[in-house]
Coordinates of C-alpha atoms and ligand atoms in Angstrom, one line a residue:
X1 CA 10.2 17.7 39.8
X2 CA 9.4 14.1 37.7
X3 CA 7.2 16.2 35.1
X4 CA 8.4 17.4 31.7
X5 CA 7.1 18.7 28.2
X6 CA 9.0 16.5 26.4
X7 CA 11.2 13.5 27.6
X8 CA 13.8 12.2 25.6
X9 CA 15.2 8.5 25.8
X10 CA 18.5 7.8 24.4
X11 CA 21.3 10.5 24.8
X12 CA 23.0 10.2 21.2
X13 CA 23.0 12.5 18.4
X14 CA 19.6 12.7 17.9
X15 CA 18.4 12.5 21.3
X16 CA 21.1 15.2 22.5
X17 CA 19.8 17.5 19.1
X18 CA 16.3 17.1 20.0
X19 CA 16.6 18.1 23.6
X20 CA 18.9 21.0 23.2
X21 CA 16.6 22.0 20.3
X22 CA 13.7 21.7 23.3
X23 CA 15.2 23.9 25.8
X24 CA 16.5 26.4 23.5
X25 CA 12.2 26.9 22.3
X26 CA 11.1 27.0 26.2
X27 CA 10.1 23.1 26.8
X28 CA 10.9 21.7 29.9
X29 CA 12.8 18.7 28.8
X30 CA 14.7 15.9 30.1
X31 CA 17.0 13.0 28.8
X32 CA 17.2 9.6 30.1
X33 CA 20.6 7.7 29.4
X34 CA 21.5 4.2 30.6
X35 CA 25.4 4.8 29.5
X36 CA 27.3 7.7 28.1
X37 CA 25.8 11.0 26.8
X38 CA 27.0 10.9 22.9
X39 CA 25.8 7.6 22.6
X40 CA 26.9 5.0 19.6
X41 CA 28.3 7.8 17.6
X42 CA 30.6 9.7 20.3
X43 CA 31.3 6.6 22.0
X44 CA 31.1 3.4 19.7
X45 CA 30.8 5.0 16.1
X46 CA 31.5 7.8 14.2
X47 CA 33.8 9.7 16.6
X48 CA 36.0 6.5 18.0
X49 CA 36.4 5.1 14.5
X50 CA 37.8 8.0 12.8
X51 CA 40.1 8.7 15.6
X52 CA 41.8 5.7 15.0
X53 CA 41.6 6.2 11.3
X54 CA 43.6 10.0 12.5
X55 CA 46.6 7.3 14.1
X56 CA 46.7 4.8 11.5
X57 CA 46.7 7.5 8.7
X58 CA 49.7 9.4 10.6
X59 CA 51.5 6.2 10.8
X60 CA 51.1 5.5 7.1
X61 CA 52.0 9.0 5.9
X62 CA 55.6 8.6 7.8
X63 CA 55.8 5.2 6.3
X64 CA 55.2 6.5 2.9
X65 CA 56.4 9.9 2.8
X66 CA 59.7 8.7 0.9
X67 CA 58.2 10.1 -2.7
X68 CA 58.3 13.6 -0.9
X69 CA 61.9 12.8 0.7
X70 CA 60.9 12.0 4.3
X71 CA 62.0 8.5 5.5
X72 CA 62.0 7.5 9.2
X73 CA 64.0 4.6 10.4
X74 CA 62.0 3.3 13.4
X75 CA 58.2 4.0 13.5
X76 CA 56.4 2.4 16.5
X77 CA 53.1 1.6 16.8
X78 CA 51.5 1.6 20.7
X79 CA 48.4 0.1 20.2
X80 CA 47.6 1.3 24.1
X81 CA 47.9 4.6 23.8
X82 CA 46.2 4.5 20.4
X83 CA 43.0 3.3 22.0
X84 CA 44.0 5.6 25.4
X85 CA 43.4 8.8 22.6
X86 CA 40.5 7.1 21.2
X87 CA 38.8 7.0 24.8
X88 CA 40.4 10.6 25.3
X89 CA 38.8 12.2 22.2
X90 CA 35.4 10.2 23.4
X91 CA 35.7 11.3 26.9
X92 CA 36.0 14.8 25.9
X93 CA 33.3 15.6 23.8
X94 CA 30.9 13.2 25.4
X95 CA 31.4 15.8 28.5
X96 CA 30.8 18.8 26.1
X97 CA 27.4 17.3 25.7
X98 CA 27.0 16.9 29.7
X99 CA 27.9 20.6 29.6
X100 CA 25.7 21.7 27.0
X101 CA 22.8 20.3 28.7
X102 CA 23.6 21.7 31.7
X103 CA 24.0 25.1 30.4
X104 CA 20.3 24.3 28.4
X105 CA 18.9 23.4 31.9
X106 CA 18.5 20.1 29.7
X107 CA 17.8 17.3 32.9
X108 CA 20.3 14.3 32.6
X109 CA 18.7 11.1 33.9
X110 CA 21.2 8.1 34.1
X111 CA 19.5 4.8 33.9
X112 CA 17.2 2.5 31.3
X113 CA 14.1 4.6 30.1
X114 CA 11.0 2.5 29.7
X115 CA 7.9 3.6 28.3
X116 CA 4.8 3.0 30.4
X117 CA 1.9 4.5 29.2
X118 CA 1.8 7.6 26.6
X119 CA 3.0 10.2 28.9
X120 CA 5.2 8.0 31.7
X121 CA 8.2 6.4 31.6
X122 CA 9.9 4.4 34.3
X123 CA 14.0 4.6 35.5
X124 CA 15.7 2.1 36.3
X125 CA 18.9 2.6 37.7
X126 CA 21.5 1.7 40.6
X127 CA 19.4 3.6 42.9
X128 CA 16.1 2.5 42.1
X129 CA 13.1 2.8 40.1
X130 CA 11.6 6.9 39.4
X131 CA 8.4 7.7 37.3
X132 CA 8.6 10.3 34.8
X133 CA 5.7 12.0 33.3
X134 CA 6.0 13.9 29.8
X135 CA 3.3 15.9 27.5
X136 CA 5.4 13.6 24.7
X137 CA 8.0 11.2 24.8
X138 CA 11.0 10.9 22.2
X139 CA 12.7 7.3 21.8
X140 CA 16.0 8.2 20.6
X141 CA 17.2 4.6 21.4
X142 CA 19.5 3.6 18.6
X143 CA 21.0 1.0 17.4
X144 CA 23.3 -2.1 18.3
X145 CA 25.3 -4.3 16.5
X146 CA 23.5 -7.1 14.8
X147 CA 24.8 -10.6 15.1
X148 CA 23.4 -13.2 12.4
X149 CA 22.9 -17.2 13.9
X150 CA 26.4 -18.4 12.3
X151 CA 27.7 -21.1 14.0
X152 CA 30.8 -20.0 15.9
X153 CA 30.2 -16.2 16.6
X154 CA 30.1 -16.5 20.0
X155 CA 33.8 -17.3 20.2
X156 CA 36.3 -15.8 22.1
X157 CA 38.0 -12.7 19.5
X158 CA 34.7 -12.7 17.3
X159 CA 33.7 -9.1 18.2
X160 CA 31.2 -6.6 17.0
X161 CA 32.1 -3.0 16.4
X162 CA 31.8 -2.1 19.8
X163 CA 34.1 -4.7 21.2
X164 CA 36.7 -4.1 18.7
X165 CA 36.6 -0.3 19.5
X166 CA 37.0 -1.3 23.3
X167 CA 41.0 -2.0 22.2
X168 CA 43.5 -4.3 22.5
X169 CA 47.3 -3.7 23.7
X170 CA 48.8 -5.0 20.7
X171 CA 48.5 -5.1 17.2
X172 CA 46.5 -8.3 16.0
X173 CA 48.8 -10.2 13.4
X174 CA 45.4 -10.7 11.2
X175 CA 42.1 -9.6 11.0
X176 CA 39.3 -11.6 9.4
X177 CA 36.4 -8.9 8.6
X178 CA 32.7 -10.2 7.9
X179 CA 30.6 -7.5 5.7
X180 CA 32.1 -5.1 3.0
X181 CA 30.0 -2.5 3.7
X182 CA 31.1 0.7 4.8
X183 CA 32.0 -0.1 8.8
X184 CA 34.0 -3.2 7.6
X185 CA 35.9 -0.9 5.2
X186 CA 36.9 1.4 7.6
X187 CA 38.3 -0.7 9.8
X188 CA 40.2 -2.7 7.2
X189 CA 41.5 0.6 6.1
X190 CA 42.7 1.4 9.9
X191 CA 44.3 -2.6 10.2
X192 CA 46.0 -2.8 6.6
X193 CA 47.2 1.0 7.2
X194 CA 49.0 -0.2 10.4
X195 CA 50.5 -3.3 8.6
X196 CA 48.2 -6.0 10.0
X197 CA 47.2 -8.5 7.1
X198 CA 43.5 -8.1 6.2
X199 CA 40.6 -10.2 4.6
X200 CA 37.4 -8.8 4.2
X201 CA 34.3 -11.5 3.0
X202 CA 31.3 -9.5 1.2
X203 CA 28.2 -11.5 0.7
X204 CA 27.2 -9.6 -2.3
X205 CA 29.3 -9.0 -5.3
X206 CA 31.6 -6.1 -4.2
X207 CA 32.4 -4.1 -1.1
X208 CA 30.0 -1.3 -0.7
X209 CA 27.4 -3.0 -2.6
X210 CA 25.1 -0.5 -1.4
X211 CA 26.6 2.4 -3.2
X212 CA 27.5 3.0 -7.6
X213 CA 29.4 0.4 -8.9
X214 CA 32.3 1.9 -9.3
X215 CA 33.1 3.0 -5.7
X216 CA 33.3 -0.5 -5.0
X217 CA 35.3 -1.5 -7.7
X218 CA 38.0 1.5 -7.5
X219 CA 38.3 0.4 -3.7
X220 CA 38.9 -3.2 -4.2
X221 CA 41.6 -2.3 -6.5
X222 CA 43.3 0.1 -4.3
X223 CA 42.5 -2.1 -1.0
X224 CA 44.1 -5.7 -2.9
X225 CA 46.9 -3.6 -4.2
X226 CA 47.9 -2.4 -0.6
X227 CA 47.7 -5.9 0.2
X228 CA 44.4 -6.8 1.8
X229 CA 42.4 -10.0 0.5
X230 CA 38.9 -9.4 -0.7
X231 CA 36.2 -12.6 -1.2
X232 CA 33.1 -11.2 -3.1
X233 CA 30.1 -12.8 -3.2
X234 CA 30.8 -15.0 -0.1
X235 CA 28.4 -16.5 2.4
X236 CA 30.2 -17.5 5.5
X237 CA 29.2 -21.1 7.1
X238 CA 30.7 -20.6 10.0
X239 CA 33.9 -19.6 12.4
X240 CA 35.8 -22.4 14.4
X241 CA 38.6 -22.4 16.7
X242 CA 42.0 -23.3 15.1
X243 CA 45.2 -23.7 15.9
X244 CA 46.4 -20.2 13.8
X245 CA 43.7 -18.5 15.5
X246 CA 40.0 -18.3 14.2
X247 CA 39.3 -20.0 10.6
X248 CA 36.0 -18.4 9.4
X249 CA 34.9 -21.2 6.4
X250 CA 32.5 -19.4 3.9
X251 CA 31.2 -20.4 0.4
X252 CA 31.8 -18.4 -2.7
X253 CA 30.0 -19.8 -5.9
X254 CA 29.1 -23.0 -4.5
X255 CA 32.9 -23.7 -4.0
X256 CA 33.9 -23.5 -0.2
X257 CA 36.7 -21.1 1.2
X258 CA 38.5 -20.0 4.0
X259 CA 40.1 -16.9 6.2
X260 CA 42.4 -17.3 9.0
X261 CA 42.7 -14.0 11.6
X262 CA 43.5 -13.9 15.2
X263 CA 40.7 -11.9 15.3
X264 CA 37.7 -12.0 13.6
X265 CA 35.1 -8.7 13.1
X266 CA 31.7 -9.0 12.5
X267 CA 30.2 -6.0 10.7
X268 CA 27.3 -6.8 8.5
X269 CA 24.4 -4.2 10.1
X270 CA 22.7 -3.1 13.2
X271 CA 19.3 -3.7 14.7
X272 CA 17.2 -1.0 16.4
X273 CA 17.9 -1.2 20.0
X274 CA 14.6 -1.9 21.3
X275 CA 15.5 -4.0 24.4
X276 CA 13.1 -2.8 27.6
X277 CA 12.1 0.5 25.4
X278 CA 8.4 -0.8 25.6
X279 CA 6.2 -1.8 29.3
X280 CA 4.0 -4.5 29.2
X281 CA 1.0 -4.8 26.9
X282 CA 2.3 -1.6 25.1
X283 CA 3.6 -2.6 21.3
X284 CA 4.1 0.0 18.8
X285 CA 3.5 -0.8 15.2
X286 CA 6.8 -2.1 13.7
X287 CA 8.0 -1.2 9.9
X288 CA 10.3 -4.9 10.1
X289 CA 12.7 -4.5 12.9
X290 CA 12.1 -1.0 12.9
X291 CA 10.0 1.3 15.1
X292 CA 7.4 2.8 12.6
X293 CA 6.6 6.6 12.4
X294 CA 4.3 8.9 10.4
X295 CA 6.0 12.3 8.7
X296 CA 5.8 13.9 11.7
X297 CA 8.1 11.1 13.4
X298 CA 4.8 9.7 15.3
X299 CA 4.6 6.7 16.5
X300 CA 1.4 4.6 16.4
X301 CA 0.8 5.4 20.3
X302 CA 0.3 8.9 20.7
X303 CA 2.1 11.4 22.3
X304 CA 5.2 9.1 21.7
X305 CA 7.5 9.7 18.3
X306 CA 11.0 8.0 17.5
X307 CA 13.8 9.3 15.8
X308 CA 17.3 8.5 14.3
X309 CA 18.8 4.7 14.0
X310 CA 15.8 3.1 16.0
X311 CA 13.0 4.1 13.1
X312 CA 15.3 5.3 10.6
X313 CA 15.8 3.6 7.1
X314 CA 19.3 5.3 6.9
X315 CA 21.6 5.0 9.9
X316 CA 23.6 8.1 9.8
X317 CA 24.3 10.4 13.0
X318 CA 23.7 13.7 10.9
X319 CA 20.4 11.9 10.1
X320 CA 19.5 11.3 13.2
X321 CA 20.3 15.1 14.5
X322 CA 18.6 16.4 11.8
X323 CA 15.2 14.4 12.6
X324 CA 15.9 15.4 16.5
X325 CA 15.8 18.8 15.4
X326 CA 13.1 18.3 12.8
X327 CA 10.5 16.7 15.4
X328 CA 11.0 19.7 18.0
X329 CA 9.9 22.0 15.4
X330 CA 6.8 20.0 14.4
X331 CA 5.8 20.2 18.2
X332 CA 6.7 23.5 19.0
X333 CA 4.2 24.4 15.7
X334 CA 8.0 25.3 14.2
X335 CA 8.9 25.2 10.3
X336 CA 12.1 22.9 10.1
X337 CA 14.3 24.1 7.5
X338 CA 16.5 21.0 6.6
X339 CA 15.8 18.9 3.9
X340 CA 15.4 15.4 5.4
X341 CA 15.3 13.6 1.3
X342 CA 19.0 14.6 0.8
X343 CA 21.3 13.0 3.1
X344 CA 25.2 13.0 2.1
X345 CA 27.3 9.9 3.6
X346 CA 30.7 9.4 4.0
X347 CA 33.7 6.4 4.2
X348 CA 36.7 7.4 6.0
X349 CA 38.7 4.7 3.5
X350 CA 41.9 6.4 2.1
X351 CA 41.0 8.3 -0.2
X352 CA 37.4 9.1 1.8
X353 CA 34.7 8.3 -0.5
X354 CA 31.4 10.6 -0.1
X355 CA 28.1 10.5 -1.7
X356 CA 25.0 12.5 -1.8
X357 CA 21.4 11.8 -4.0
X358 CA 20.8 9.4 -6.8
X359 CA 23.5 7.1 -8.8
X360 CA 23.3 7.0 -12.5
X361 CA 21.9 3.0 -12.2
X362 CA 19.2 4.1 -9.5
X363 CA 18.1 7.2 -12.0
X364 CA 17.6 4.9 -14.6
X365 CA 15.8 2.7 -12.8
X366 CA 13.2 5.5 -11.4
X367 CA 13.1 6.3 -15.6
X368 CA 14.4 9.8 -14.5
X369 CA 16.2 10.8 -17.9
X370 CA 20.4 11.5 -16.4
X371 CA 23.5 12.5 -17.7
X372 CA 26.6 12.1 -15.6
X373 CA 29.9 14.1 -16.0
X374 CA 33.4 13.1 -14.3
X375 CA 36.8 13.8 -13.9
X376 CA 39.2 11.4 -12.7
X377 CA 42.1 12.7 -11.3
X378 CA 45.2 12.3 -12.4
X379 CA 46.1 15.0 -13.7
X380 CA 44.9 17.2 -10.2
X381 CA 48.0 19.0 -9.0
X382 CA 46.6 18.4 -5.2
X383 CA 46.9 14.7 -6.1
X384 CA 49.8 14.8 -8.0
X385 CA 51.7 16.6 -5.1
X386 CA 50.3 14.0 -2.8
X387 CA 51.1 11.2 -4.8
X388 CA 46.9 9.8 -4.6
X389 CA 45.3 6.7 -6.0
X390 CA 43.2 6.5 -8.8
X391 CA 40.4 8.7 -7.6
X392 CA 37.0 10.4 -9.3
X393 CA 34.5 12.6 -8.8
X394 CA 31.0 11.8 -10.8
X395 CA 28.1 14.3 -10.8
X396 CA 24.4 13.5 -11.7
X397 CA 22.1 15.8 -13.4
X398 CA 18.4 15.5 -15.1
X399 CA 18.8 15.9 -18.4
X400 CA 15.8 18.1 -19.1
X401 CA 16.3 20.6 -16.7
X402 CA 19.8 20.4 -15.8
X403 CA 19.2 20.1 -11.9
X404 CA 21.7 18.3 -9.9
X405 CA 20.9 14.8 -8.9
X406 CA 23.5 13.4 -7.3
X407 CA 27.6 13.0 -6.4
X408 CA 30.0 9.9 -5.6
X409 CA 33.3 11.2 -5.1
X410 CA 35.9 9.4 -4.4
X411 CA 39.1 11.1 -3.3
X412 CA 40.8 13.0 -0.6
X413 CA 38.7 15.6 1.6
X414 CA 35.7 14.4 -0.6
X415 CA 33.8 14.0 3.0
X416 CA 34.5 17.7 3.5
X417 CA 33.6 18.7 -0.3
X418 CA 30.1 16.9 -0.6
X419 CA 28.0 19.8 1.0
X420 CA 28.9 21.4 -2.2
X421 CA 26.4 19.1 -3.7
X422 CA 24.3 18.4 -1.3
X423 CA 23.0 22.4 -0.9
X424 CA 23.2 22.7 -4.6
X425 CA 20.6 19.8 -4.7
X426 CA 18.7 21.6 -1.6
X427 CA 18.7 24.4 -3.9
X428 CA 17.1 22.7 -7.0
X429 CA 20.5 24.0 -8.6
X430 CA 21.3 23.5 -12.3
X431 CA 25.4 22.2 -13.6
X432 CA 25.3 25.7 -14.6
X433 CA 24.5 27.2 -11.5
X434 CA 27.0 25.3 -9.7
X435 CA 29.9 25.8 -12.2
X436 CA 29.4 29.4 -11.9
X437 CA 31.5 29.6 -8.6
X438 CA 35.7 29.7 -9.0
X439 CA 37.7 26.8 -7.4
X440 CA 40.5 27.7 -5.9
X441 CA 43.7 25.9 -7.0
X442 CA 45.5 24.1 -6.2
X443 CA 42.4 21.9 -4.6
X444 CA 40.6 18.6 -5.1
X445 CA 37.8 21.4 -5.5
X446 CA 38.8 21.7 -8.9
X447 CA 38.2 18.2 -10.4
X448 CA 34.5 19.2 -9.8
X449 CA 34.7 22.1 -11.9
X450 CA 36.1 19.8 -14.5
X451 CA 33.5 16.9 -13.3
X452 CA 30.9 20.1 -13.9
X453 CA 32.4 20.8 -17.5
X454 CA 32.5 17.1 -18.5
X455 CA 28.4 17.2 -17.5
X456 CA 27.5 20.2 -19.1
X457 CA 28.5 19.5 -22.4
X458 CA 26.9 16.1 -22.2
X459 CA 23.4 17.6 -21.8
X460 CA 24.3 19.9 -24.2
X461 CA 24.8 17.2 -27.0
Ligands
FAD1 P1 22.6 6.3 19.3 O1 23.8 7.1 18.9 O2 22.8 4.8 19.1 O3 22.3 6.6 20.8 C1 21.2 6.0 21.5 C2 21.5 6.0 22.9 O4 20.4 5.6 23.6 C3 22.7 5.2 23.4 O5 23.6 5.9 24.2 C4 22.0 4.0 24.2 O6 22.8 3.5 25.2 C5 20.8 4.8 24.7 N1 19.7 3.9 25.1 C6 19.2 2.8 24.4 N2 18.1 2.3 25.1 C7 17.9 3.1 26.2 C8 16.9 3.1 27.2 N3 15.9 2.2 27.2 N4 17.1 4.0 28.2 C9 18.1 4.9 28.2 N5 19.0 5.0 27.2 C10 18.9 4.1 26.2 N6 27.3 7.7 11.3 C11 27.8 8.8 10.7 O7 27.0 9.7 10.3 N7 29.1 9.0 10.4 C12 30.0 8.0 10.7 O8 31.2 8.2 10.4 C13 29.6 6.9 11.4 N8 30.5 5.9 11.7 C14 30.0 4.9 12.5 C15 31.0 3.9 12.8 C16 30.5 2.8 13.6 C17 31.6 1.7 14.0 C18 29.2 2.7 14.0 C19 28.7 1.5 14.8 C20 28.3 3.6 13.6 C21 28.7 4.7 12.8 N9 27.8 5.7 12.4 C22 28.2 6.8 11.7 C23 26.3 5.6 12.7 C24 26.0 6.5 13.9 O9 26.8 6.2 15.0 C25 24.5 6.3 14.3 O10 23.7 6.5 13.1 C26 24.0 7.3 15.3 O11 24.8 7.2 16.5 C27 22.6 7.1 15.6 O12 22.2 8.1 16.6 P2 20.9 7.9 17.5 O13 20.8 9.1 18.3 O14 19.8 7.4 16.7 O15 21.3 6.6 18.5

C-alpha cells in the first residue's frame, strides 16, 4: 500500500511527534527516514551531547569533591567507552521510537524522501526508487551543520558537531572552538571538565550573545576561571596546518590573533537541510535559507507544510515537537493546546543556564514598561552545600499589570526549574500569583521565591 493521509519526511523530533500524533487521530501515516529514527537530536544533538556532559560532569565531581571530603587518587578517563555510552544511550532510545511507531501502525520508510508533486514523493534507497502518494506531505527535514567559506575548514580535525560527536579514542590535548553560542559552550564545558585546554573565539562581544547580557558575562568568568581562554569579538581569517596541530589565526579589533588546538570545532549555526527535499521545477517560497510557512505551518505549494529546524526561526527539539503536534491538529480540524510564542531553552554549561520569554534590554526595546527582580545565590543552602559558582535567577514582569515576562536563570537544575516560568507566562500569571506557591527547602527553588520578592516590591515602589 504506497497511499497515505499524511506523509512525513524526516524522522526527528518533529517528524516522530507529528506522526505519532497522526496515528493516534486515525490518519494513515507514514515516515520517510534516510538515516536513524530520532534524527539530529537523538543522534547528533540534544541527546548525544548531554550524555557526554553526564561523563564529564561525573569525572569532575570525583575530581572536586575534596570540599565535601571525598578525594580519589587515580581517576581515568576512557574516552572509548565514553563515546561507546554516548552511541548506547542513542541506540536505545532511537529504537524506542522504532517501537513506538510500530506499536502506532506509524509506516517506517528508510531512504531520501523527495517531493514530487503536491501529493507524491519519491524513495530512494539501496533497493531502489518507490512512489508514495499522500493527501498532505510534512517536511520535517532538519537541519545540518553550517560551514562558513574560511580558508582552511576543510582540514583534517576541523569538524562540525556531528563529526566531533562521532568520537575519538583519546582525549584531545586542546581544543580550538569557533562560535560562543550555546553548542560551542557546551562542548567547551564537556573538554575543560575533562582537563583538555580550551579556547573558544566568539565573533560578537560575548559568548551567548544571543541571550541577556549577563548570562554571558557570569559564564566567561566562571569558564576563564576554570581555565578556558575566551577571544570576544573575534573574526577568524582562517585555520592552517601547523606543526602543534591546527593554528586558527583570527582578528580581534583590527589586531590579529591566534589559537592552537589539535582539534579544531566549528560551531557557529546550522542551515536547513534542504538537499534533494524538492523534484524538479518545484521551488517553495523561501523566508532566507529557510523554508517559508503560513500559521498553519503551510507551505507555499499546497498540500505540503514544514515543521521544526527546516522552517523554524528557533532551532529547538521541543520546538520542533510541539509544531509536529501543532500541525496534526490543524489538519485533523483539532484545537492545539500549546503555546507556540513561549519557548523555554536551555545550556547544559555547569551551572545549566535556562531561559524563557523576554530579557529586560529586549522589553525595553519593544517600549513594554518592565521591572526585573533577582536573587543571586550565595547565600542558597543547596549552593552552599554544593559549593556552586556565582549563580542568579532574574524574573521579568510588566509593570502595569504585574504579568510575568520572562526568566534567565543561571544555576544548577535551572533547565529542570524553567517550566515554572514558562506555564506561569502560558497562564498570563502575575509575581503574585506565582509567589503564592511554597518552595521547598532546601532547593535552588527557593532563590525564585526570593527572585519573586525582590520583583514585587520593585513594582510596588
Ligand atoms: P532533525 O532532528 O534534524 O531531524 C530531521 C531528520 O530528517 C534527520 O534524521 C535527517 O536525516 C532526515 N532527513 C533529512 N532530509 C531527508 C530526506 N530528504 N528524506 C528522508 N529523511 C531526511 N535542541 C534542544 O531542544 N535541546 C538541546 O539540548 C539541543 N542540543 C543540541 C546539540 C547539538 C550538538 C545540536 C546539533 C543540536 C541541538 N539541539 C538541541 C537542536 C535539536 O537537535 C534540533 O532543533 C532538532 O533535532 C530539530 O528537529 P527536527 O525534527 O526539525 O529535525
Amino acid at each position: 500500500m504506497n497511499n497515505y493521509q499524511l506523509l512525513v519526511i524526516g524522522a526527528g523530533p518533529g517528524g516522530y511527534a507529528a506522526a505519532l500524533r497522526a496515528a493516534k487521530l486515525g490518519l494513515r501515516t507514514a515516515v520517510v527516514e534516510n538515516r536513524e529514527a530520532g534524527g539530529t537530536c537523538l543522534n547528533r544533538g540534544c541527546v548525544p551531547t548531554k550524555t557526554l556532559l553526564h561523563s564529564s560532569r561525573i569525572y569532575q565531581d570525583i575530581c572536586s569533591g575534596s570540599h565535601a571530603g571525598i578525594t580519589a587518587d587515580s581517576v581515568q578517563i576512557d574516552m572509548g567507552a565514553i563515546f561507546a555510552h554516548k552511541r548506547q544511550v542513542s541506540e536505545k532510545l532511537s529504537g524506542g521510537i522504532l517501537s513506538l511507531f510500530k506499536s502506532a501502525k506509524v509506516d517506517f520508510i528508510s531512504g531520501t524522501g523527495t517531493i514530487v508533486d503536491a501529493n507524491t514523493v519519491r524513495v530512494h534507497s539501496a533497493e531502489g526508487e518507490q512512489i508514495y502518494t499522500a493527501d498532505d506531505i510534512l517536511i520535517a527535514t532538519g537541519s545540518v551543520p553550517a560551514r562558513p567559506p574560511i580558508p582552511g575548514l576543510d582540514l583534517p580535525g576541523v569538524m562540525t558537531s556531528d563529526e566531533l560527536l562521532n568520537g575519538c579514542d583519546h582525549l584531545y590535548r586542546s581544543i580550538v572552538i569557533i562560535g560562543g553560542g550555546v553548542i560551542g559552550v557546551e562542548f567547551a564545558t564537556f573538554y575543560n571538565d575533562l582537563g583538555c585546554e580550551v579556547t573558544i573565539i566568539e565573533g560578537l562581544d560575548r559568548l551567548l550573545p544571543t541571550m541577556d547580557r549577563e548570562l554571558g558575562q557570569n559564564l566567561t568568568l566562571i569558564l576563564k576561571k576554570r581555565g578556558v581562554k575566551i577571544s570576544t569579538g573575534a573574526l577568524v581569517q582562517s585555520v592552517e596546518q601547523t606543526g602543534h596541530g591546527l593554528t586558527v589565526r583570527y582578528s580581534a579589533k583590527e589586531m590579529p590573533g591566534q589559537a592552537e588546538g589539535e582539534a579544531v570545532l566549528c560551531a557557529i549555526g546550522r542551515k536547513p537541510c534542504l538537499d534533494g527535499v524538492f523534484g524538479e521545477g518545484l521551488q517553495p517560497e523561501m523566508n532566507g535559507r529557510s523554508i517559508r510557512v503560513d500559521s498553519n505551518f503551510q507551505t507555499s505549494i499546497s498540500h505540503v507544510y514544514a515543521i521544526g529546524d527546516v522552517s523554524s526561526r528557533i532551532q529547538l527539539a521541543h520546538v520542533a515537537s510541539a509544531q509536529g503536534t501543532a500541525v496534526v491538529d490543524l489538519l485533523c480540524g483539532k484545537e492545539n493546546s500549546v503555546n507556540l510564542e513561549i519557548v523555554p531553552s536551555c545550556i547544559y554549561s555547569r551551572p545549566e543556564i535556562a531561559v524563557v520569554g523576554m530579557t529586560e534590554q529586549e522589553a525595553k526595546e519593544a517600549q513594554i514598561p518592565v521591572k526585573s527582580g533577582k536573587c543571586i545565590l550565595f547565600g542558597n543552602a543547596k549552593t552552599v552545600i554544593m559549593d556552586g559558582d556565582r549563580c542568579f535567577m532574574k524574573l521579568i514582569a510588566r509593570a502595569d499589570n504585574h504579568c510575568i515576562l520572562g526568566a534567565q536563570l543561571m544555576c544548577e537544575h535551572s533547565t529542570d526549574m524553567i517550566s515554572e516560568i514558562a506555564q506561569a507566562m502560558a497562564n498570563h500569571m502575575t509575581a503574585e500569583q506565582l509567589a503564592q506557591a511554597m518552595r521547598p527547602h532546601p532547593t535552588f527553588e527557593e532563590a525564585m521565591a526570593e527572585a519573586l520578592n525582590d520583583l514585587i516590591e520593585k513594582l510596588n515602589h
